[in-house]
Each structure stands twice: as C-alpha cells, then as structure tokens.
Coordinates of N, CA and C in Angstrom, one line a residue:
D1 N 107.0 168.7 152.2 CA 108.0 168.6 151.2 C 108.3 167.2 150.8
D2 N 108.4 166.3 151.8 CA 108.7 164.9 151.4 C 107.6 164.3 150.6
D3 N 106.3 164.7 150.9 CA 105.2 164.2 150.1 C 105.3 164.7 148.6
K4 N 105.7 166.0 148.4 CA 105.8 166.5 147.1 C 106.9 165.8 146.3
G5 N 108.0 165.4 147.0 CA 109.2 164.7 146.4 C 108.8 163.3 145.9
D6 N 108.1 162.6 146.8 CA 107.6 161.3 146.4 C 106.7 161.3 145.3
T7 N 105.8 162.3 145.2 CA 104.8 162.4 144.1 C 105.5 162.7 142.8
T8 N 106.6 163.5 142.9 CA 107.3 163.8 141.7 C 108.1 162.6 141.1
V9 N 108.7 161.8 142.0 CA 109.4 160.6 141.6 C 108.5 159.6 140.9
V10 N 107.3 159.5 141.5 CA 106.3 158.5 141.0 C 105.8 158.9 139.6
S11 N 105.6 160.2 139.5 CA 105.1 160.7 138.2 C 106.2 160.6 137.1
D12 N 107.4 160.8 137.5 CA 108.5 160.6 136.5 C 108.7 159.2 136.1
L13 N 108.5 158.3 137.0 CA 108.5 156.8 136.6 C 107.4 156.4 135.7
D14 N 106.2 157.0 136.0 CA 105.1 156.7 135.1 C 105.2 157.2 133.7
S15 N 105.9 158.4 133.5 CA 106.1 159.0 132.2 C 107.1 158.2 131.4
L16 N 108.0 157.4 132.0 CA 109.0 156.7 131.2 C 108.4 155.6 130.4
P17 N 108.8 155.3 129.2 CA 108.2 154.2 128.4 C 108.6 152.9 129.0
P18 N 107.7 151.9 129.0 CA 108.1 150.5 129.5 C 109.1 149.9 128.7
T19 N 110.0 149.2 129.4 CA 111.1 148.5 128.7 C 110.8 147.0 128.8
P20 N 111.0 146.3 127.7 CA 110.7 144.8 127.7 C 111.6 144.1 128.6
A21 N 111.1 143.0 129.2 CA 111.9 142.2 130.1 C 112.9 141.4 129.3
S22 N 114.1 141.4 129.7 CA 115.1 140.6 129.0 C 115.0 139.1 129.3
L23 N 115.0 138.3 128.2 CA 114.9 136.9 128.3 C 116.3 136.3 128.6
P24 N 116.3 135.3 129.4 CA 117.6 134.6 129.7 C 118.1 133.9 128.5
A25 N 119.4 134.0 128.3 CA 120.0 133.3 127.1 C 119.9 131.8 127.3
P26 N 119.5 131.1 126.1 CA 119.4 129.6 126.2 C 120.7 129.0 126.5
L27 N 120.6 128.0 127.3 CA 121.8 127.2 127.7 C 122.2 126.2 126.6
T28 N 123.4 126.3 126.2 CA 123.8 125.4 125.1 C 124.4 124.2 125.8
P29 N 124.0 123.0 125.4 CA 124.6 121.8 126.1 C 126.0 121.6 125.8
L30 N 126.7 121.3 126.8 CA 128.2 121.1 126.7 C 128.4 119.7 126.1
Q31 N 129.2 119.7 125.0 CA 129.6 118.4 124.4 C 131.1 118.2 124.5
D32 N 131.4 117.0 124.8 CA 132.8 116.7 124.9 C 133.4 116.6 123.5
C33 N 134.2 117.4 123.2 CA 134.8 117.4 121.9 C 136.3 117.2 122.0
S34 N 136.8 116.6 121.0 CA 138.3 116.4 120.9 C 138.8 116.9 119.6
M35 N 140.0 117.4 119.6 CA 140.6 118.0 118.5 C 141.2 116.9 117.6
D36 N 141.2 117.1 116.3 CA 141.8 116.2 115.4 C 143.3 116.3 115.4
E37 N 144.0 115.6 114.5 CA 145.5 115.6 114.6 C 146.0 117.0 114.3
D38 N 145.4 117.8 113.4 CA 145.9 119.1 113.0 C 145.4 120.2 113.9
S39 N 144.5 119.8 114.9 CA 143.9 120.8 115.8 C 143.2 121.9 115.1
V40 N 142.5 121.6 114.0 CA 141.8 122.6 113.2 C 140.3 122.4 113.5
F41 N 139.8 121.2 113.4 CA 138.4 120.9 113.5 C 138.1 120.1 114.8
K42 N 137.0 120.4 115.4 CA 136.6 119.6 116.6 C 135.8 118.4 116.2
V43 N 136.2 117.3 116.7 CA 135.5 116.0 116.5 C 134.6 115.7 117.7
P44 N 133.3 115.7 117.5 CA 132.4 115.4 118.6 C 132.6 113.9 119.1
Q45 N 132.4 113.7 120.3 CA 132.5 112.4 120.9 C 131.3 111.5 120.6
E46 N 131.5 110.2 120.3 CA 130.4 109.3 120.0 C 129.4 109.2 121.1
N47 N 128.1 109.1 120.8 CA 127.2 108.9 121.8 C 127.1 107.5 122.3
V48 N 126.2 107.2 123.2 CA 126.1 105.9 123.8 C 125.6 104.8 122.8
G49 N 124.7 105.2 121.9 CA 124.2 104.3 120.9 C 125.3 103.9 119.9
Q50 N 126.1 104.8 119.5 CA 127.2 104.4 118.6 C 128.3 103.6 119.3
R51 N 128.4 103.8 120.6 CA 129.5 103.0 121.3 C 129.0 101.6 121.6
T52 N 127.7 101.4 121.8 CA 127.3 100.1 122.2 C 126.7 99.2 121.0
R53 N 126.5 99.8 119.9 CA 126.0 99.1 118.8 C 127.1 98.3 118.1
S54 N 126.8 97.0 117.8 CA 127.7 96.2 117.1 C 127.8 96.5 115.7
K55 N 129.0 96.6 115.1 CA 129.2 96.9 113.7 C 129.6 95.6 112.9
L56 N 129.4 94.4 113.5 CA 129.7 93.2 112.8 C 128.5 92.9 111.9
D57 N 128.9 92.3 110.8 CA 127.9 91.9 109.8 C 127.3 90.5 110.2
L58 N 126.0 90.6 110.5 CA 125.3 89.4 111.0 C 124.5 88.7 109.9
N59 N 124.6 89.0 108.7 CA 123.9 88.4 107.6 C 124.3 86.9 107.4
L60 N 125.5 86.6 107.6 CA 126.0 85.3 107.4 C 126.1 84.5 108.7
L61 N 125.7 85.1 109.8 CA 125.8 84.4 111.1 C 124.4 83.8 111.4
P62 N 124.3 82.5 111.6 CA 123.0 81.8 111.8 C 122.4 82.3 113.1
L63 N 121.1 82.2 113.2 CA 120.3 82.6 114.3 C 120.6 81.7 115.5
E64 N 120.9 80.4 115.3 CA 121.1 79.5 116.4 C 122.4 79.8 117.1
S65 N 123.4 80.4 116.4 CA 124.6 80.8 117.1 C 124.4 82.0 118.0
L66 N 123.5 82.9 117.6 CA 123.2 84.0 118.5 C 122.4 83.6 119.7
E67 N 121.5 82.6 119.5 CA 120.7 82.1 120.7 C 121.6 81.4 121.6
Q68 N 122.6 80.7 121.1 CA 123.5 79.9 122.0 C 124.4 80.8 122.7
A69 N 124.8 82.0 122.2 CA 125.6 82.9 122.9 C 124.9 83.8 123.9
F70 N 123.6 83.8 123.8 CA 122.8 84.6 124.7 C 122.7 83.9 126.1
V71 N 123.0 84.7 127.2 CA 122.9 84.2 128.5 C 121.8 84.9 129.2
P72 N 120.7 84.2 129.5 CA 119.6 84.8 130.2 C 120.0 85.3 131.6
P73 N 119.6 86.5 132.0 CA 120.0 87.0 133.3 C 119.2 86.4 134.5
D74 N 118.0 85.8 134.2 CA 117.2 85.3 135.3 C 117.3 83.8 135.4
I75 N 118.3 83.1 134.8 CA 118.4 81.7 134.8 C 119.8 81.4 135.4
T76 N 119.9 80.6 136.4 CA 121.1 80.2 137.0 C 121.5 78.8 136.7
Q77 N 122.7 78.4 137.0 CA 123.1 77.1 136.6 C 122.4 76.0 137.4
D78 N 122.0 76.3 138.6 CA 121.4 75.3 139.5 C 119.9 75.0 139.1
M79 N 119.4 75.7 138.2 CA 118.0 75.5 137.8 C 117.8 74.3 136.9
Y80 N 118.8 73.8 136.3 CA 118.7 72.7 135.3 C 119.8 71.6 135.7
E81 N 119.4 70.4 135.4 CA 120.3 69.3 135.7 C 121.4 69.2 134.6
Q82 N 122.6 69.4 134.9 CA 123.7 69.4 134.0 C 124.3 68.1 133.7
E83 N 124.2 67.2 134.6 CA 124.8 65.8 134.5 C 123.8 64.9 133.9
C84 N 124.2 64.3 132.8 CA 123.3 63.3 132.1 C 124.3 62.3 131.3
D85 N 124.0 61.0 131.5 CA 124.8 60.0 130.9 C 124.2 59.5 129.6
N86 N 123.2 60.1 129.1 CA 122.5 59.6 127.9 C 123.1 60.2 126.7
P87 N 123.8 59.5 125.9 CA 124.4 60.2 124.7 C 123.4 60.6 123.7
D88 N 122.2 59.9 123.6 CA 121.2 60.3 122.6 C 120.6 61.7 123.0
W89 N 120.5 61.9 124.3 CA 120.0 63.2 124.8 C 121.0 64.3 124.5
H90 N 122.2 64.1 124.7 CA 123.3 65.1 124.4 C 123.3 65.4 122.9
E91 N 123.1 64.3 122.1 CA 123.1 64.5 120.6 C 121.8 65.3 120.2
F92 N 120.7 65.1 120.9 CA 119.5 65.8 120.6 C 119.7 67.3 120.9
L93 N 120.3 67.6 122.1 CA 120.5 69.0 122.5 C 121.5 69.6 121.5
K94 N 122.4 68.9 121.1 CA 123.4 69.5 120.2 C 122.8 69.8 118.9
E95 N 121.9 68.9 118.3 CA 121.2 69.2 117.1 C 120.2 70.3 117.2
F96 N 119.6 70.4 118.5 CA 118.6 71.4 118.7 C 119.2 72.8 118.8
T97 N 120.4 72.9 119.3 CA 121.0 74.2 119.5 C 121.9 74.7 118.4
Q98 N 122.5 73.7 117.7 CA 123.4 74.0 116.6 C 122.6 74.3 115.3
P99 N 123.2 75.0 114.4 CA 122.5 75.3 113.1 C 122.2 74.0 112.4
L100 N 121.1 74.0 111.7 CA 120.7 72.8 110.9 C 121.6 72.6 109.8
A101 N 121.9 71.3 109.6 CA 122.8 70.9 108.5 C 122.0 71.0 107.2
V102 N 122.6 71.6 106.2 CA 121.9 71.7 104.9 C 122.3 70.5 104.1
N103 N 121.3 69.7 103.7 CA 121.6 68.6 102.9 C 121.9 69.0 101.4
E104 N 122.9 68.3 100.9 CA 123.3 68.6 99.6 C 122.3 68.1 98.6
T105 N 122.0 68.8 97.6 CA 121.0 68.4 96.6 C 121.6 67.3 95.7
L106 N 120.8 66.2 95.7 CA 121.2 65.0 94.9 C 120.8 65.2 93.5
E107 N 121.6 64.8 92.6 CA 121.3 64.8 91.2 C 120.3 63.8 90.8
D108 N 119.4 64.1 89.9 CA 118.4 63.2 89.5 C 119.0 62.0 88.7
D109 N 118.5 60.8 89.2 CA 119.0 59.6 88.5 C 118.0 59.2 87.4
V110 N 118.2 59.6 86.2 CA 117.3 59.4 85.1 C 117.1 58.0 84.8
D111 N 118.2 57.2 84.9 CA 118.1 55.8 84.5 C 117.3 55.0 85.5
N112 N 117.5 55.1 86.8 CA 116.8 54.3 87.7 C 115.5 54.9 88.1
D113 N 115.3 56.2 87.9 CA 114.1 56.9 88.3 C 113.6 57.8 87.2
P114 N 113.1 57.2 86.1 CA 112.6 58.1 85.0 C 111.4 58.8 85.3
E115 N 111.1 59.9 84.6 CA 109.9 60.6 84.8 C 108.7 59.9 84.3
Y116 N 107.6 60.1 85.0 CA 106.3 59.4 84.7 C 105.7 60.0 83.4
N117 N 105.4 59.1 82.5 CA 104.8 59.6 81.2 C 103.4 58.9 81.1
I118 N 102.4 59.8 81.3 CA 101.0 59.3 81.3 C 100.6 58.8 79.9
L119 N 101.2 59.3 78.8 CA 100.8 58.9 77.5 C 101.1 57.4 77.2
E120 N 102.2 56.9 77.8 CA 102.5 55.5 77.6 C 101.5 54.6 78.3
D121 N 101.0 55.0 79.5 CA 100.0 54.2 80.2 C 98.7 54.2 79.4
I122 N 98.4 55.3 78.8 CA 97.1 55.4 78.1 C 97.2 54.5 76.8
E123 N 98.4 54.5 76.2 CA 98.5 53.7 75.0 C 98.5 52.2 75.3
G124 N 99.0 51.8 76.5 CA 99.0 50.4 76.9 C 97.7 49.9 77.3
Q125 N 96.7 50.7 77.7 CA 95.4 50.2 78.1 C 94.6 49.8 76.9
P126 N 93.8 48.7 77.1 CA 92.9 48.3 76.0 C 91.8 49.3 75.7
V127 N 91.5 49.4 74.5 CA 90.5 50.3 74.1 C 89.1 49.7 74.3
E128 N 88.2 50.5 75.0 CA 86.9 50.0 75.3 C 86.0 49.9 74.1
D129 N 85.3 48.8 74.0 CA 84.4 48.6 72.8 C 83.1 49.3 73.1
K130 N 82.7 50.2 72.2 CA 81.4 51.0 72.5 C 80.2 50.0 72.4
E131 N 80.3 49.0 71.6 CA 79.2 48.1 71.4 C 79.0 47.3 72.7
E132 N 80.1 47.0 73.4 CA 79.9 46.3 74.7 C 79.3 47.2 75.8
M133 N 79.5 48.5 75.7 CA 79.0 49.4 76.7 C 77.6 50.0 76.4
R134 N 77.0 49.5 75.4 CA 75.7 50.0 75.0 C 74.6 49.5 76.1
K135 N 73.7 50.4 76.3 CA 72.6 50.1 77.3 C 71.2 50.6 76.7
D136 N 71.1 50.6 75.4 CA 69.9 51.1 74.8 C 68.9 50.0 74.7
R137 N 67.7 50.3 74.1 CA 66.6 49.4 74.0 C 67.0 48.3 73.0
A138 N 67.8 48.5 72.0 CA 68.1 47.5 71.0 C 68.8 46.3 71.5
V139 N 69.6 46.5 72.6 CA 70.4 45.4 73.1 C 69.8 44.9 74.5
K140 N 68.7 45.5 74.9 CA 68.1 45.0 76.2 C 67.3 43.8 76.0
V141 N 67.4 42.8 76.9 CA 66.7 41.5 76.9 C 65.4 41.7 77.6
T142 N 64.3 41.4 76.8 CA 63.0 41.5 77.4 C 62.6 40.3 78.3
K143 N 61.5 40.5 79.0 CA 61.1 39.4 79.9 C 60.8 38.1 79.2
K144 N 60.1 38.3 78.0 CA 59.7 37.2 77.2 C 60.9 36.4 76.8
E145 N 61.9 37.1 76.3 CA 63.2 36.4 75.8 C 63.9 35.7 77.0
L146 N 63.8 36.4 78.2 CA 64.5 35.8 79.3 C 63.8 34.5 79.8
N147 N 62.5 34.5 79.8 CA 61.8 33.3 80.2 C 62.0 32.2 79.2
A148 N 62.1 32.6 77.9 CA 62.3 31.5 76.9 C 63.7 30.9 77.0
L149 N 64.7 31.8 77.3 CA 66.0 31.3 77.5 C 66.1 30.4 78.7
I150 N 65.4 30.7 79.8 CA 65.4 29.9 81.0 C 64.8 28.6 80.8
S151 N 63.6 28.6 80.1 CA 62.9 27.3 79.8 C 63.8 26.4 78.9
E152 N 64.4 27.0 77.9 CA 65.3 26.2 77.0 C 66.5 25.7 77.8
L153 N 67.0 26.4 78.8 CA 68.1 26.0 79.6 C 67.7 24.8 80.4
F154 N 66.6 24.8 81.0 CA 66.1 23.7 81.8 C 65.8 22.5 81.0
E155 N 65.3 22.7 79.7 CA 65.0 21.6 78.9 C 66.2 20.9 78.4
C156 N 67.3 21.6 78.1 CA 68.5 21.0 77.6 C 69.3 20.4 78.8
T157 N 69.1 20.8 80.0 CA 69.8 20.2 81.1 C 69.3 18.8 81.4
D158 N 70.3 17.9 81.6 CA 69.9 16.5 81.9 C 69.8 16.4 83.4
I159 N 68.6 16.4 83.9 CA 68.3 16.3 85.3 C 67.9 14.8 85.6
P160 N 68.6 14.1 86.4 CA 68.2 12.7 86.7 C 67.0 12.7 87.6
S161 N 66.0 11.8 87.2 CA 64.8 11.7 88.0 C 64.4 10.2 88.0
S162 N 64.3 9.7 89.2 CA 64.0 8.3 89.4 C 62.6 8.0 89.7
D163 N 61.9 9.0 90.4 CA 60.5 8.7 90.7 C 59.7 10.1 90.6
D164 N 58.5 10.0 90.9 CA 57.6 11.2 90.8 C 58.0 12.3 91.8
E165 N 58.5 11.8 93.0 CA 58.8 12.8 94.0 C 60.0 13.7 93.6
T166 N 60.9 13.0 93.0 CA 62.1 13.8 92.5 C 61.7 14.8 91.4
N167 N 60.8 14.3 90.5 CA 60.3 15.2 89.5 C 59.5 16.4 90.1
A168 N 58.7 16.1 91.1 CA 58.0 17.2 91.8 C 58.9 18.2 92.4
Q169 N 59.9 17.7 93.1 CA 60.9 18.6 93.7 C 61.6 19.4 92.7
T170 N 62.0 18.8 91.5 CA 62.7 19.5 90.5 C 61.8 20.6 89.9
S171 N 60.5 20.3 89.7 CA 59.6 21.3 89.1 C 59.4 22.4 90.1
E172 N 59.3 22.1 91.4 CA 59.2 23.2 92.4 C 60.5 24.1 92.4
S173 N 61.6 23.4 92.3 CA 62.8 24.2 92.3 C 62.9 25.1 91.1
I174 N 62.5 24.5 89.9 CA 62.5 25.3 88.7 C 61.5 26.5 88.8
A175 N 60.4 26.2 89.4 CA 59.4 27.3 89.5 C 59.9 28.4 90.5
A176 N 60.6 28.0 91.6 CA 61.1 29.0 92.5 C 62.2 29.8 91.9
L177 N 63.0 29.1 91.0 CA 64.1 29.8 90.4 C 63.6 30.8 89.4
E178 N 62.6 30.4 88.6 CA 62.0 31.3 87.6 C 61.3 32.5 88.4
E179 N 60.7 32.2 89.5 CA 60.1 33.3 90.2 C 61.1 34.3 90.8
S180 N 62.2 33.8 91.3 CA 63.3 34.6 91.8 C 63.9 35.5 90.7
I181 N 64.0 34.8 89.5 CA 64.6 35.6 88.4 C 63.7 36.7 87.9
M182 N 62.4 36.3 87.9 CA 61.4 37.3 87.5 C 61.3 38.5 88.4
K183 N 61.4 38.2 89.7 CA 61.4 39.2 90.8 C 62.6 40.1 90.7
E184 N 63.7 39.5 90.4 CA 65.0 40.3 90.3 C 64.9 41.2 89.1
T185 N 64.3 40.7 88.0 CA 64.2 41.5 86.8 C 63.3 42.7 87.0
E186 N 62.2 42.4 87.7 CA 61.2 43.5 88.0 C 61.9 44.6 88.9
D187 N 62.6 44.1 89.9 CA 63.3 45.1 90.8 C 64.3 45.9 90.0
R188 N 65.0 45.3 89.1 CA 66.0 46.0 88.3 C 65.3 47.0 87.4
E189 N 64.2 46.7 86.8 CA 63.5 47.6 85.9 C 62.9 48.7 86.7
R190 N 62.5 48.4 88.0 CA 61.9 49.5 88.8 C 63.0 50.5 89.2
R191 N 64.2 49.9 89.5 CA 65.3 50.8 89.9 C 65.7 51.7 88.7
E192 N 65.8 51.1 87.5 CA 66.1 51.9 86.3 C 65.1 52.9 86.0
A193 N 63.8 52.6 86.3 CA 62.8 53.6 86.0 C 62.9 54.8 87.1
G194 N 63.3 54.4 88.3 CA 63.5 55.5 89.3 C 64.7 56.4 89.0
R195 N 65.7 55.8 88.4 CA 66.9 56.6 88.1 C 66.7 57.5 86.8
R196 N 65.6 57.3 86.1 CA 65.4 58.1 84.9 C 65.1 59.6 85.3
G197 N 65.6 60.5 84.4 CA 65.3 61.9 84.7 C 63.9 62.3 84.4
I198 N 63.6 63.6 84.7 CA 62.3 64.1 84.5 C 62.2 64.5 83.0
H199 N 61.1 64.3 82.4 CA 60.9 64.6 81.0 C 60.9 66.2 80.9
P200 N 61.3 66.7 79.8 CA 61.3 68.2 79.6 C 59.9 68.8 79.7
H201 N 58.9 68.1 79.2 CA 57.5 68.6 79.3 C 57.1 68.5 80.8
Q202 N 57.5 67.5 81.5 CA 57.1 67.4 82.9 C 57.8 68.5 83.7
R203 N 59.1 68.8 83.4 CA 59.8 69.9 84.1 C 59.2 71.2 83.8
E204 N 58.7 71.5 82.5 CA 58.1 72.7 82.2 C 56.8 72.9 83.0
L205 N 56.0 71.8 83.0 CA 54.7 71.8 83.7 C 54.9 72.1 85.2
L206 N 55.9 71.5 85.8 CA 56.2 71.7 87.2 C 56.7 73.1 87.5
G207 N 57.5 73.7 86.6 CA 57.9 75.1 86.8 C 56.7 76.0 86.7
Q208 N 55.7 75.8 85.8 CA 54.5 76.6 85.7 C 53.7 76.5 86.9
Q209 N 53.5 75.3 87.5 CA 52.8 75.2 88.7 C 53.4 75.9 89.9
L210 N 54.7 75.8 89.9 CA 55.4 76.6 91.0 C 55.3 78.1 90.9
R211 N 55.3 78.6 89.7 CA 55.1 80.0 89.5 C 53.7 80.4 89.8
Q212 N 52.7 79.6 89.5 CA 51.3 80.0 89.8 C 51.2 79.9 91.4
H213 N 51.8 78.9 92.0 CA 51.7 78.9 93.5 C 52.3 80.1 94.1
V214 N 53.4 80.5 93.6 CA 54.1 81.7 94.2 C 53.2 83.0 94.0
Q215 N 52.6 83.1 92.8 CA 51.8 84.2 92.5 C 50.5 84.2 93.4
L216 N 49.9 83.1 93.6 CA 48.7 83.0 94.4 C 49.1 83.4 95.9
T217 N 50.2 82.9 96.3 CA 50.6 83.1 97.7 C 50.9 84.6 97.9
T218 N 51.5 85.2 96.9 CA 51.8 86.7 97.0 C 50.5 87.5 97.0
Q219 N 49.6 87.2 96.1 CA 48.3 87.9 96.1 C 47.6 87.8 97.4
H220 N 47.6 86.5 98.0 CA 46.9 86.3 99.2 C 47.5 87.1 100.4
F221 N 48.8 87.2 100.3 CA 49.5 88.0 101.4 C 49.3 89.5 101.2
L222 N 49.2 90.0 100.0 CA 49.0 91.4 99.8 C 47.5 91.8 100.1
Q223 N 46.6 90.9 99.9 CA 45.2 91.2 100.1 C 44.9 91.2 101.6
T224 N 45.6 90.3 102.4 CA 45.4 90.3 103.8 C 46.1 91.4 104.5

C-alpha cells in the first residue's frame, strides 16, 4: 500500500504544470535624503564630486598663484636649503614664482622714431647712367687700340736716361709691362668667352644627340 501511495503522489506532481521560478526583487540603493523646508519634496544629498569640487572662478587667477599654493606631498622642508643671504637669488625666486609683470604698451613716438619710407631713399640715390654700364662690342677696347694707347703713353712720358744701360733697362721694363698687359687682356677675354652661354643651335644639336643616344641605348637593351 505504501508503494501505491508514493506512486500516486509522484504522478500527481508530474501532472501539475510547472511554475516559473520567482526572481528576487532588485535592491534599490539607499540614498540619504533630506526634506526641504515645507517637508513636501525630498532633496537628495550631494555626492562626493559635488562636495569636493571648487566652485571658484579660476579664469582670472594666474597659473603661478596656483602653483605657489600647491604643496607637494613627497617633498619635505629639510630637502632644500632655506637659508640664503643672496638678495639676487631671492629676487630671482620671487620673479620665477610670481606672475609675470605685464609691461604697459608704450605709445609710438612719431617725432623721434618716424616710419621708414623706402621711396625717399630711392629718390635720393643717383640714377645709374645706362651708357656707363654698357658692355657691348661698340664700347669694347680692342687689343690694337690698347697697344697703341700704351705706346703713346710711354712716348709722352718723360723718362730720364743718362746712358745706354738705363735705356736698355727702360726698354726691358716697357716690354715686360706690355707683355703683362697683353697677358691680362687675353686672360680676361678667355674668361668672358667661358662665361658666354650656349648658342641656341648648339643647344638644339646637343638635345638631338642626347635623344639619339637614349634611343640607341633603349634598343640595345631590348634586343639583348
């Protein structure tokens, strides 16, 4: 009989519909609230961030004042020498820690410090003569004219000569001078010829030769 009773109870339990498990109710955090003067509305208490945050306006407060008020927690008084009899050092520390003094803007002294006018300087400079700056063939002195001028110069110069030896030395000095002048003239013309640019025809011919060289080199590379 006991076995039949146990079987009946188990079958009755199986026939019952399953019931969902009840979830625990969420815990609401307790907040410390205080009533207002009329005791109608609850005023929540300020959190830590609102209690510790400074509400002072720091826009007009210089940064040096904040740094001076800061006390480092890892620095003690015995780490630095506090006693010093040098007034310059104290003045330096004071200027270094205090806000920088703003210099007042000085008004422009127009009478003693006028503005620079470049047009006045340009007008005061002498105008260059284009004829004096010419370097074309029309004003260039040739070798023949230079030699004639040098010969005329030595002919007009009164050179005292007492004997044949003096005359020989004079002629040698004249010849050496003429030779040095001729050499200097040739060197100048050689330098001027070296500074001259390439003729357009020569430039065109050089470009054609370079193009042909590149073409031949490319063909040789492709054939190999």
